[in-house]
């Protein structure tokens, strides 16, 4: 395969970064701007040994699943890798991805994978957005999204996945910056003040949090920003977060409240949650209720059960469990999130939940060795890299009746399930949930049963 060679290829899959994937005489081609189902002429840009990166030169046969993307900048932005595919096909693609991973990586042949739980309205679902600030060629302050892995901001204040409030808030921030000569941060020179605006909007409560991330200690003339933002209906929390590091991590360690509370409140089902700027909170509120509903169904809790909820964030799953079990222990690495979890337990009148700060792969084995752990059910909800081996070994030793694995990465999920299901556990059922319509990622809930314990 040579650079600049042009090949005709049918796109049969999509990569995590949104390229169309096709095969050509055993080579895998990652074709930028090609869509699942297209037949394209692809130009090889970067050939490697067994695969190559290519660019779509011409769509010879457009995919029957193509739709007009609702967002005008979707191609440049790259945040919505699947926007040019019909939603129905997106769901089918995600279901297939889960099945492929479980068979190819996990070695599971006959898995019971339930139909993916999709959304009725797959836009406007995000309750959180982080907009970077920059300047355009004319020197005007702009906000939008980084294109691919670049430093280049694609101007877009009206992301269709987010709340319609974002645009109004960004406009007010830009007005304040222009009027008071407050600069936007430049990633390349590491100069300028305002890096990002983090905006959260409570789906059920309408409460709004705005946190400006700054490359400095103080926001000049902050009162003038507050005068504007406090006019927005629902505004509940305005803060600055200090991040003076030369890094692409968005938030720094220190957050100072400028106005209102340091948290906003939102609901999931009957429970209320307080959310800090730095805490993880599921971004899709509608689908979160369905995801947790499935996790609870799989946990089959009984009133006497003792449950561990690992990677518990602000205790969302933990508190649903606490309503149905005798005791729940949560483990989470981010201290702010654990503090939120404790506060949330109290605010919901739940006294049977206890939380530990630390890495799940350290806290669980340590506690197991020091005092023993008895657990009827263990829930894990790790980030994309999945669970550490030390943790999986501890789970096998603790031997709960059921393990409920909530996963945002089918490949690491399949790897971990393979390990757990070598002898002790049986994979009973998997339900994919579409938490990120228009994007490539897919979430799953998995029910594993310890061999020897019959499911109810
Ligand atoms: N179950 C929660 C959070 C899931 S996201 C919910 O549904 O809202 C994953 C969480 O794992 C994040 O809160 C992250 O901070 C935490 N985390 C990441 N690595 C961890 C580790 N090694 N040990 C414990 N928690 C970790």
Short mmCIF file of C-alpha atoms and ligand atoms in Angstrom, two decimals:
data_model
loop_
_atom_site.label_atom_id
_atom_site.label_comp_id
_atom_site.label_asym_id
_atom_site.label_seq_id
_atom_site.Cartn_x
_atom_site.Cartn_y
_atom_site.Cartn_z
CA UNK A 1 0.00 0.00 0.00
CA UNK A 2 1.50 3.33 -1.05
CA UNK A 3 0.93 6.92 -0.12
CA UNK A 4 -1.47 8.76 -2.48
CA UNK A 5 -2.75 5.47 -3.94
CA UNK A 6 -6.48 5.60 -4.65
CA UNK A 7 -8.70 2.60 -3.87
CA UNK A 8 -12.38 1.79 -4.03
CA UNK A 9 -13.70 0.45 -0.75
CA UNK A 10 -17.00 -0.32 0.97
CA UNK A 11 -17.32 1.12 4.49
CA UNK A 12 -18.40 -1.63 6.86
CA UNK A 13 -17.73 -0.17 10.30
CA UNK A 14 -16.93 3.08 12.11
CA UNK A 15 -13.97 3.75 14.41
CA UNK A 16 -14.12 5.36 17.85
CA UNK A 17 -12.88 8.59 16.31
CA UNK A 18 -15.50 8.56 13.56
CA UNK A 19 -13.54 7.30 10.54
CA UNK A 20 -15.26 4.85 8.23
CA UNK A 21 -13.59 1.43 8.28
CA UNK A 22 -13.24 -0.68 5.13
CA UNK A 23 -11.16 -3.68 4.08
CA UNK A 24 -9.00 -3.85 1.00
CA UNK A 25 -7.19 -7.11 0.27
CA UNK A 26 -6.66 -7.80 3.95
CA UNK A 27 -5.70 -4.21 4.79
CA UNK A 28 -7.86 -2.16 7.08
CA UNK A 29 -8.50 1.36 5.87
CA UNK A 30 -9.60 4.16 8.20
CA UNK A 31 -11.30 6.60 5.88
CA UNK A 32 -11.96 10.14 7.09
CA UNK A 33 -15.38 11.57 6.11
CA UNK A 34 -16.77 8.23 4.94
CA UNK A 35 -19.98 6.91 6.40
CA UNK A 36 -21.08 3.39 7.30
CA UNK A 37 -22.59 1.84 4.15
CA UNK A 38 -20.83 4.15 1.63
CA UNK A 39 -18.75 2.91 -1.28
CA UNK A 40 -15.95 5.47 -1.66
CA UNK A 41 -12.80 6.29 -3.56
CA UNK A 42 -10.23 6.64 -0.79
CA UNK A 43 -6.80 8.21 -1.04
CA UNK A 44 -4.10 6.69 1.18
CA UNK A 45 -2.58 9.35 3.43
CA UNK A 46 -0.56 7.34 5.92
CA UNK A 47 0.24 3.71 5.08
CA UNK A 48 1.26 1.32 7.89
CA UNK A 49 2.03 -2.37 7.85
CA UNK A 50 -1.46 -3.83 8.19
CA UNK A 51 -3.61 -0.76 7.96
CA UNK A 52 -3.69 2.74 6.52
CA UNK A 53 -5.27 6.10 7.15
CA UNK A 54 -7.07 7.47 4.13
CA UNK A 55 -9.28 10.33 3.05
CA UNK A 56 -12.55 10.08 1.17
CA UNK A 57 -12.03 11.53 -2.31
CA UNK A 58 -15.44 10.75 -3.69
CA UNK A 59 -18.56 8.94 -2.53
CA UNK A 60 -19.32 6.53 -5.38
CA UNK A 61 -22.39 4.99 -3.79
CA UNK A 62 -23.82 6.90 -0.84
CA UNK A 63 -24.89 4.81 2.13
CA UNK A 64 -28.62 4.11 2.23
CA UNK A 65 -28.43 5.04 5.93
CA UNK A 66 -27.13 8.56 5.31
CA UNK A 67 -29.29 11.45 6.54
CA UNK A 68 -28.85 15.22 6.32
CA UNK A 69 -26.84 16.05 9.49
CA UNK A 70 -28.84 18.53 11.61
CA UNK A 71 -25.72 20.47 12.69
CA UNK A 72 -24.02 22.71 10.11
CA UNK A 73 -20.52 22.26 11.59
CA UNK A 74 -20.78 18.56 12.37
CA UNK A 75 -18.01 17.56 9.97
CA UNK A 76 -15.46 20.10 11.14
CA UNK A 77 -16.29 19.68 14.82
CA UNK A 78 -16.07 15.91 14.94
CA UNK A 79 -17.84 15.63 18.30
CA UNK A 80 -20.80 13.80 16.71
CA UNK A 81 -19.15 11.05 14.71
CA UNK A 82 -22.43 9.40 13.70
CA UNK A 83 -24.58 12.41 12.88
CA UNK A 84 -24.72 11.57 9.16
CA UNK A 85 -26.24 8.15 9.97
CA UNK A 86 -29.95 7.62 10.61
CA UNK A 87 -30.63 7.17 14.34
CA UNK A 88 -32.00 3.70 13.70
CA UNK A 89 -28.73 2.69 12.04
CA UNK A 90 -26.73 4.27 14.87
CA UNK A 91 -28.51 2.02 17.32
CA UNK A 92 -27.93 -1.03 15.17
CA UNK A 93 -24.23 -0.11 14.86
CA UNK A 94 -23.86 0.16 18.64
CA UNK A 95 -25.64 -3.10 19.31
CA UNK A 96 -23.35 -4.81 16.81
CA UNK A 97 -20.29 -3.24 18.40
CA UNK A 98 -21.24 -4.74 21.75
CA UNK A 99 -21.89 -8.15 20.21
CA UNK A 100 -18.61 -8.08 18.25
CA UNK A 101 -16.55 -7.19 21.32
CA UNK A 102 -18.17 -9.85 23.45
CA UNK A 103 -17.55 -12.57 20.87
CA UNK A 104 -14.16 -11.45 19.53
CA UNK A 105 -12.48 -10.24 22.73
CA UNK A 106 -14.58 -11.99 25.36
CA UNK A 107 -14.98 -15.30 23.53
CA UNK A 108 -18.69 -15.43 24.42
CA UNK A 109 -20.58 -17.21 21.68
CA UNK A 110 -24.21 -17.27 22.77
CA UNK A 111 -24.70 -14.13 24.86
CA UNK A 112 -28.16 -12.88 25.64
CA UNK A 113 -27.87 -9.28 24.39
CA UNK A 114 -31.14 -7.41 24.74
CA UNK A 115 -32.14 -4.72 22.23
CA UNK A 116 -30.35 -1.44 22.87
CA UNK A 117 -32.35 1.16 24.80
CA UNK A 118 -32.44 4.21 22.51
CA UNK A 119 -33.88 7.70 22.91
CA UNK A 120 -37.14 9.03 21.53
CA UNK A 121 -35.53 12.41 20.85
CA UNK A 122 -31.79 11.90 20.35
CA UNK A 123 -30.77 15.60 20.49
CA UNK A 124 -30.52 18.22 23.26
CA UNK A 125 -29.79 15.56 25.86
CA UNK A 126 -26.52 16.77 27.41
CA UNK A 127 -26.78 18.42 30.83
CA UNK A 128 -23.12 19.50 30.77
CA UNK A 129 -20.95 21.27 28.21
CA UNK A 130 -17.40 22.59 28.25
CA UNK A 131 -16.72 25.30 25.69
CA UNK A 132 -13.14 26.44 25.01
CA UNK A 133 -12.50 30.14 24.33
CA UNK A 134 -10.23 31.50 21.63
CA UNK A 135 -9.98 34.18 18.98
CA UNK A 136 -10.76 33.95 15.27
CA UNK A 137 -8.69 35.37 12.43
CA UNK A 138 -10.37 38.76 12.85
CA UNK A 139 -9.27 38.80 16.50
CA UNK A 140 -12.79 38.34 17.87
CA UNK A 141 -13.43 36.18 20.91
CA UNK A 142 -15.12 32.93 19.97
CA UNK A 143 -16.25 29.76 21.68
CA UNK A 144 -16.92 26.34 20.24
CA UNK A 145 -15.20 22.98 20.18
CA UNK A 146 -11.73 21.76 19.36
CA UNK A 147 -11.70 20.11 15.95
CA UNK A 148 -10.44 16.54 16.26
CA UNK A 149 -7.18 16.52 18.19
CA UNK A 150 -6.17 20.04 17.18
CA UNK A 151 -5.77 23.43 18.85
CA UNK A 152 -8.21 24.83 16.35
CA UNK A 153 -11.59 25.96 17.72
CA UNK A 154 -14.60 25.45 15.50
CA UNK A 155 -16.94 28.27 16.36
CA UNK A 156 -20.25 26.93 17.61
CA UNK A 157 -22.30 28.33 20.48
CA UNK A 158 -25.32 26.25 19.66
CA UNK A 159 -24.30 22.63 20.02
CA UNK A 160 -27.43 20.63 19.23
CA UNK A 161 -26.61 18.00 21.84
CA UNK A 162 -26.66 20.55 24.65
CA UNK A 163 -29.11 22.80 26.43
CA UNK A 164 -30.61 25.72 24.55
CA UNK A 165 -29.44 27.87 27.50
CA UNK A 166 -25.76 27.52 26.56
CA UNK A 167 -25.90 30.02 23.73
CA UNK A 168 -27.37 32.81 25.86
CA UNK A 169 -24.78 32.21 28.60
CA UNK A 170 -21.81 32.17 26.20
CA UNK A 171 -23.04 35.38 24.60
CA UNK A 172 -23.11 37.10 28.00
CA UNK A 173 -19.62 35.89 28.87
CA UNK A 174 -18.25 37.14 25.55
CA UNK A 175 -19.96 40.50 26.04
CA UNK A 176 -18.34 40.82 29.47
CA UNK A 177 -14.92 39.85 28.07
CA UNK A 178 -15.11 42.33 25.20
CA UNK A 179 -16.31 45.17 27.39
CA UNK A 180 -13.65 44.60 30.05
CA UNK A 181 -10.77 43.59 27.77
CA UNK A 182 -10.53 40.13 29.27
CA UNK A 183 -8.47 37.89 27.00
CA UNK A 184 -9.14 34.36 25.81
CA UNK A 185 -6.53 31.70 26.50
CA UNK A 186 -4.28 30.52 23.69
CA UNK A 187 -3.19 26.89 24.02
CA UNK A 188 -0.08 27.31 21.91
CA UNK A 189 1.48 30.32 23.64
CA UNK A 190 -0.08 29.43 27.02
CA UNK A 191 -1.14 33.08 27.36
CA UNK A 192 -4.52 34.72 27.88
CA UNK A 193 -7.01 34.32 30.71
CA UNK A 194 -10.31 32.54 29.97
CA UNK A 195 -9.79 28.89 29.00
CA UNK A 196 -13.19 27.21 29.20
CA UNK A 197 -16.75 27.73 30.35
CA UNK A 198 -18.24 24.71 32.02
CA UNK A 199 -22.02 24.87 32.01
CA UNK A 200 -24.31 22.41 33.76
CA UNK A 201 -28.09 22.62 33.53
CA UNK A 202 -30.20 20.50 35.87
CA UNK A 203 -32.52 18.51 33.65
CA UNK A 204 -35.37 18.31 36.12
CA UNK A 205 -34.70 21.42 38.22
CA UNK A 206 -33.45 23.88 35.57
CA UNK A 207 -30.72 25.01 37.98
CA UNK A 208 -27.68 26.34 36.13
CA UNK A 209 -23.99 26.26 37.04
CA UNK A 210 -21.40 28.32 35.19
CA UNK A 211 -17.75 27.77 36.00
CA UNK A 212 -15.13 29.80 34.12
CA UNK A 213 -11.77 28.11 33.96
CA UNK A 214 -9.01 30.72 34.03
CA UNK A 215 -5.28 30.79 33.48
CA UNK A 216 -4.72 33.18 36.39
CA UNK A 217 -5.78 33.86 39.95
CA UNK A 218 -8.57 36.35 39.49
CA UNK A 219 -11.24 37.42 37.06
CA UNK A 220 -11.08 41.21 36.57
CA UNK A 221 -14.29 43.17 37.09
CA UNK A 222 -16.05 39.95 38.08
CA UNK A 223 -19.07 41.94 39.27
CA UNK A 224 -19.83 42.90 35.69
CA UNK A 225 -19.95 39.25 34.72
CA UNK A 226 -22.18 38.47 37.69
CA UNK A 227 -24.55 41.33 36.81
CA UNK A 228 -25.13 39.66 33.48
CA UNK A 229 -25.21 36.00 34.40
CA UNK A 230 -27.49 36.40 37.40
CA UNK A 231 -30.19 37.65 35.00
CA UNK A 232 -30.39 34.21 33.40
CA UNK A 233 -33.40 32.28 34.70
CA UNK A 234 -32.29 29.30 36.76
CA UNK A 235 -28.78 30.61 37.53
CA UNK A 236 -27.70 28.98 40.81
CA UNK A 237 -23.93 28.79 40.89
CA UNK A 238 -21.19 30.95 39.36
CA UNK A 239 -17.57 30.14 40.02
CA UNK A 240 -14.04 30.34 38.66
CA UNK A 241 -11.71 27.40 38.49
CA UNK A 242 -7.99 28.11 38.50
CA UNK A 243 -5.95 26.19 35.95
CA UNK A 244 -2.56 27.74 35.22
CA UNK A 245 -0.97 24.50 34.02
CA UNK A 246 0.14 23.99 30.44
CA UNK A 247 -2.16 21.01 29.98
CA UNK A 248 -5.21 19.87 28.04
CA UNK A 249 -6.93 18.79 31.25
CA UNK A 250 -9.83 21.21 31.52
CA UNK A 251 -10.31 21.76 35.25
CA UNK A 252 -7.70 22.75 37.80
CA UNK A 253 -7.85 21.75 41.47
CA UNK A 254 -9.15 25.00 42.92
CA UNK A 255 -12.66 26.35 42.46
CA UNK A 256 -13.84 29.67 43.96
CA UNK A 257 -17.51 30.50 44.17
CA UNK A 258 -18.31 34.01 42.93
CA UNK A 259 -22.05 33.89 43.41
CA UNK A 260 -24.67 31.47 44.71
CA UNK A 261 -23.94 27.92 45.71
CA UNK A 262 -20.91 25.78 44.87
CA UNK A 263 -23.29 23.09 43.58
CA UNK A 264 -26.46 22.67 41.62
CA UNK A 265 -29.22 20.25 42.45
CA UNK A 266 -30.78 17.81 40.04
CA UNK A 267 -32.98 14.74 40.33
CA UNK A 268 -32.77 11.20 39.06
CA UNK A 269 -36.05 9.42 39.66
CA UNK A 270 -37.17 10.21 43.20
CA UNK A 271 -33.71 11.11 44.51
CA UNK A 272 -32.06 14.54 44.54
CA UNK A 273 -28.35 15.03 43.92
CA UNK A 274 -26.02 17.94 44.58
CA UNK A 275 -23.37 18.23 41.91
CA UNK A 276 -20.05 20.13 42.18
CA UNK A 277 -18.14 21.48 39.19
CA UNK A 278 -15.54 18.73 39.48
CA UNK A 279 -17.81 15.76 40.15
CA UNK A 280 -18.77 13.21 37.55
CA UNK A 281 -22.49 13.23 36.80
CA UNK A 282 -23.99 11.25 33.92
CA UNK A 283 -24.50 13.72 31.07
CA UNK A 284 -27.70 12.23 29.70
CA UNK A 285 -30.38 12.49 32.37
CA UNK A 286 -33.15 10.74 30.44
CA UNK A 287 -31.05 7.67 29.66
CA UNK A 288 -29.42 7.61 33.10
CA UNK A 289 -32.78 6.74 34.65
CA UNK A 290 -33.09 3.83 32.24
CA UNK A 291 -29.49 2.73 32.79
CA UNK A 292 -29.84 2.73 36.56
CA UNK A 293 -33.24 1.06 36.28
CA UNK A 294 -31.61 -1.80 34.40
CA UNK A 295 -28.71 -1.99 36.87
CA UNK A 296 -31.19 -2.25 39.75
CA UNK A 297 -33.22 -4.88 37.95
CA UNK A 298 -30.07 -6.96 37.42
CA UNK A 299 -28.98 -6.50 41.06
CA UNK A 300 -32.22 -8.22 42.23
CA UNK A 301 -31.77 -6.73 45.68
CA UNK A 302 -33.25 -8.21 48.82
CA UNK A 303 -33.78 -6.19 51.98
CA UNK A 304 -30.90 -7.92 53.82
CA UNK A 305 -28.33 -7.50 51.06
CA UNK A 306 -24.98 -5.84 51.56
CA UNK A 307 -23.81 -4.14 48.37
CA UNK A 308 -20.57 -2.50 47.19
CA UNK A 309 -20.83 0.18 44.52
CA UNK A 310 -17.37 0.69 43.03
CA UNK A 311 -16.47 3.82 41.01
CA UNK A 312 -19.52 5.37 42.64
CA UNK A 313 -19.03 9.05 41.65
CA UNK A 314 -21.39 11.20 43.73
CA UNK A 315 -23.22 8.08 44.91
CA UNK A 316 -25.99 8.03 42.35
CA UNK A 317 -26.25 4.26 41.91
CA UNK A 318 -25.35 3.74 45.59
CA UNK A 319 -28.37 5.70 46.79
CA UNK A 320 -30.79 3.83 44.56
CA UNK A 321 -29.37 0.64 46.04
CA UNK A 322 -29.57 2.03 49.58
CA UNK A 323 -33.35 2.30 49.18
CA UNK A 324 -33.62 -1.44 48.61
CA UNK A 325 -30.74 -3.07 50.50
CA UNK A 326 -29.60 -3.12 54.11
CA UNK A 327 -26.21 -1.50 53.52
CA UNK A 328 -24.22 -0.04 50.65
CA UNK A 329 -20.55 0.89 50.51
CA UNK A 330 -19.33 3.21 47.76
CA UNK A 331 -15.74 3.67 46.58
CA UNK A 332 -14.59 6.60 44.47
CA UNK A 333 -11.25 8.22 43.67
CA UNK A 334 -12.32 11.90 43.53
CA UNK A 335 -12.63 13.34 47.02
CA UNK A 336 -15.11 16.09 46.04
CA UNK A 337 -17.38 13.43 44.59
CA UNK A 338 -17.26 11.40 47.80
CA UNK A 339 -18.13 14.50 49.81
CA UNK A 340 -21.06 15.06 47.47
CA UNK A 341 -22.05 11.41 47.88
CA UNK A 342 -22.13 11.76 51.69
CA UNK A 343 -24.14 14.95 51.47
CA UNK A 344 -26.51 13.38 48.97
CA UNK A 345 -27.12 10.39 51.23
CA UNK A 346 -28.01 12.73 54.07
CA UNK A 347 -30.17 15.00 51.93
CA UNK A 348 -32.19 11.98 50.80
CA UNK A 349 -32.54 10.68 54.35
CA UNK A 350 -30.53 7.53 53.64
CA UNK A 351 -28.39 6.44 56.59
CA UNK A 352 -27.24 3.04 55.33
CA UNK A 353 -24.69 4.26 52.77
CA UNK A 354 -21.01 4.69 53.56
CA UNK A 355 -18.35 6.03 51.20
CA UNK A 356 -14.58 5.63 50.92
CA UNK A 357 -12.14 7.81 48.98
CA UNK A 358 -9.52 5.91 47.01
CA UNK A 359 -8.84 3.67 44.07
CA UNK A 360 -11.21 0.73 43.90
CA UNK A 361 -8.28 -1.57 43.11
CA UNK A 362 -6.58 -0.48 46.35
CA UNK A 363 -9.45 0.12 48.76
CA UNK A 364 -11.27 -3.16 48.06
CA UNK A 365 -8.27 -5.56 48.35
CA UNK A 366 -6.99 -3.67 51.43
CA UNK A 367 -10.31 -3.86 53.24
CA UNK A 368 -10.74 -7.47 52.20
CA UNK A 369 -7.37 -8.41 53.71
CA UNK A 370 -7.74 -6.25 56.83
CA UNK A 371 -11.29 -7.02 57.91
CA UNK A 372 -12.88 -9.25 55.27
CA UNK A 373 -15.64 -8.12 52.94
CA UNK A 374 -19.01 -9.74 52.74
CA UNK A 375 -21.01 -8.63 49.74
CA UNK A 376 -24.18 -10.06 48.24
CA UNK A 377 -24.00 -7.89 45.17
CA UNK A 378 -21.16 -5.79 43.73
CA UNK A 379 -21.75 -3.06 41.17
CA UNK A 380 -18.83 -1.68 39.16
CA UNK A 381 -18.97 1.33 36.84
CA UNK A 382 -15.36 2.00 35.80
CA UNK A 383 -14.06 4.58 33.32
CA UNK A 384 -13.14 3.43 29.79
CA UNK A 385 -10.00 1.58 30.77
CA UNK A 386 -12.09 -0.91 32.73
CA UNK A 387 -11.16 -2.60 36.03
CA UNK A 388 -7.64 -3.34 37.23
CA UNK A 389 -6.69 -6.98 37.56
CA UNK A 390 -6.18 -6.55 41.35
CA UNK A 391 -9.80 -5.53 41.63
CA UNK A 392 -11.09 -8.41 39.49
CA UNK A 393 -9.07 -10.85 41.66
CA UNK A 394 -10.61 -9.33 44.78
CA UNK A 395 -14.11 -9.68 43.31
CA UNK A 396 -13.48 -13.35 42.60
CA UNK A 397 -12.34 -13.84 46.16
CA UNK A 398 -15.23 -11.94 47.74
CA UNK A 399 -17.57 -14.00 45.57
CA UNK A 400 -20.81 -11.99 45.60
CA UNK A 401 -23.97 -13.71 44.32
CA UNK A 402 -24.21 -11.20 41.53
CA UNK A 403 -21.94 -8.70 39.83
CA UNK A 404 -23.54 -5.89 37.87
CA UNK A 405 -21.03 -4.32 35.50
CA UNK A 406 -21.94 -0.92 34.04
CA UNK A 407 -19.50 -0.15 31.25
CA UNK A 408 -18.79 2.69 28.83
CA UNK A 409 -16.33 0.63 26.77
CA UNK A 410 -17.42 -2.69 25.22
CA UNK A 411 -13.82 -3.76 24.56
CA UNK A 412 -12.50 -3.43 28.12
CA UNK A 413 -15.84 -4.80 29.32
CA UNK A 414 -15.35 -7.92 27.19
CA UNK A 415 -11.78 -8.33 28.51
CA UNK A 416 -12.94 -8.06 32.15
CA UNK A 417 -15.95 -10.37 31.64
CA UNK A 418 -13.71 -12.99 30.09
CA UNK A 419 -11.55 -12.94 33.21
CA UNK A 420 -14.49 -13.06 35.64
CA UNK A 421 -16.35 -15.75 33.73
CA UNK A 422 -13.47 -18.24 33.43
CA UNK A 423 -15.01 -20.46 36.07
CA UNK A 424 -16.80 -18.67 38.87
CA UNK A 425 -19.23 -16.40 37.08
CA UNK A 426 -21.76 -16.86 34.38
CA UNK A 427 -22.74 -14.08 32.02
CA UNK A 428 -26.52 -13.97 32.19
CA UNK A 429 -27.65 -10.91 30.24
CA UNK A 430 -26.40 -7.70 28.63
CA UNK A 431 -28.38 -4.55 27.85
CA UNK A 432 -26.75 -1.79 25.80
CA UNK A 433 -28.05 1.72 26.52
CA UNK A 434 -27.57 4.66 24.17
CA UNK A 435 -26.25 7.34 26.51
CA UNK A 436 -24.56 9.30 23.70
CA UNK A 437 -26.75 9.56 20.58
CA UNK A 438 -24.80 10.91 17.55
CA UNK A 439 -21.50 9.86 19.15
CA UNK A 440 -19.82 6.46 18.76
CA UNK A 441 -19.71 5.47 22.40
CA UNK A 442 -22.06 2.91 23.84
CA UNK A 443 -22.87 2.02 27.42
CA UNK A 444 -23.83 -1.47 28.65
CA UNK A 445 -25.25 -3.01 31.78
CA UNK A 446 -24.26 -6.60 32.42
CA UNK A 447 -25.61 -9.16 34.83
CA UNK A 448 -23.23 -11.86 36.06
CA UNK A 449 -24.29 -14.61 38.39
CA UNK A 450 -21.97 -16.62 40.64
CA UNK A 451 -22.14 -20.27 39.60
CA UNK A 452 -23.94 -22.15 42.34
CA UNK A 453 -26.37 -19.31 43.11
CA UNK A 454 -29.50 -19.67 41.03
CA UNK A 455 -31.03 -16.47 39.70
CA UNK A 456 -34.44 -15.74 41.17
N1 LIG B 1 -21.31 5.32 39.03
C1 LIG B 1 -21.19 6.74 38.86
C2 LIG B 1 -19.86 7.19 38.24
C3 LIG B 1 -19.37 6.45 37.05
S1 LIG B 1 -18.05 7.22 36.16
C4 LIG B 1 -22.36 7.29 38.07
O1 LIG B 1 -23.08 6.55 37.43
O2 LIG B 1 -22.56 8.50 38.11
C5 LIG B 1 -16.63 6.51 36.81
C6 LIG B 1 -16.20 7.08 38.14
O3 LIG B 1 -15.02 6.35 38.52
C7 LIG B 1 -15.80 8.55 38.14
O4 LIG B 1 -16.49 9.19 39.18
C8 LIG B 1 -14.28 8.53 38.42
O5 LIG B 1 -13.86 9.61 39.20
C9 LIG B 1 -14.12 7.24 39.18
N2 LIG B 1 -12.81 6.56 39.12
C10 LIG B 1 -11.92 6.54 38.13
N3 LIG B 1 -10.92 5.69 38.40
C11 LIG B 1 -11.17 5.15 39.61
C12 LIG B 1 -10.51 4.18 40.44
N4 LIG B 1 -9.38 3.63 40.06
N5 LIG B 1 -11.09 3.84 41.60
C13 LIG B 1 -12.26 4.41 42.00
N6 LIG B 1 -12.93 5.33 41.25
C14 LIG B 1 -12.40 5.70 40.09
#
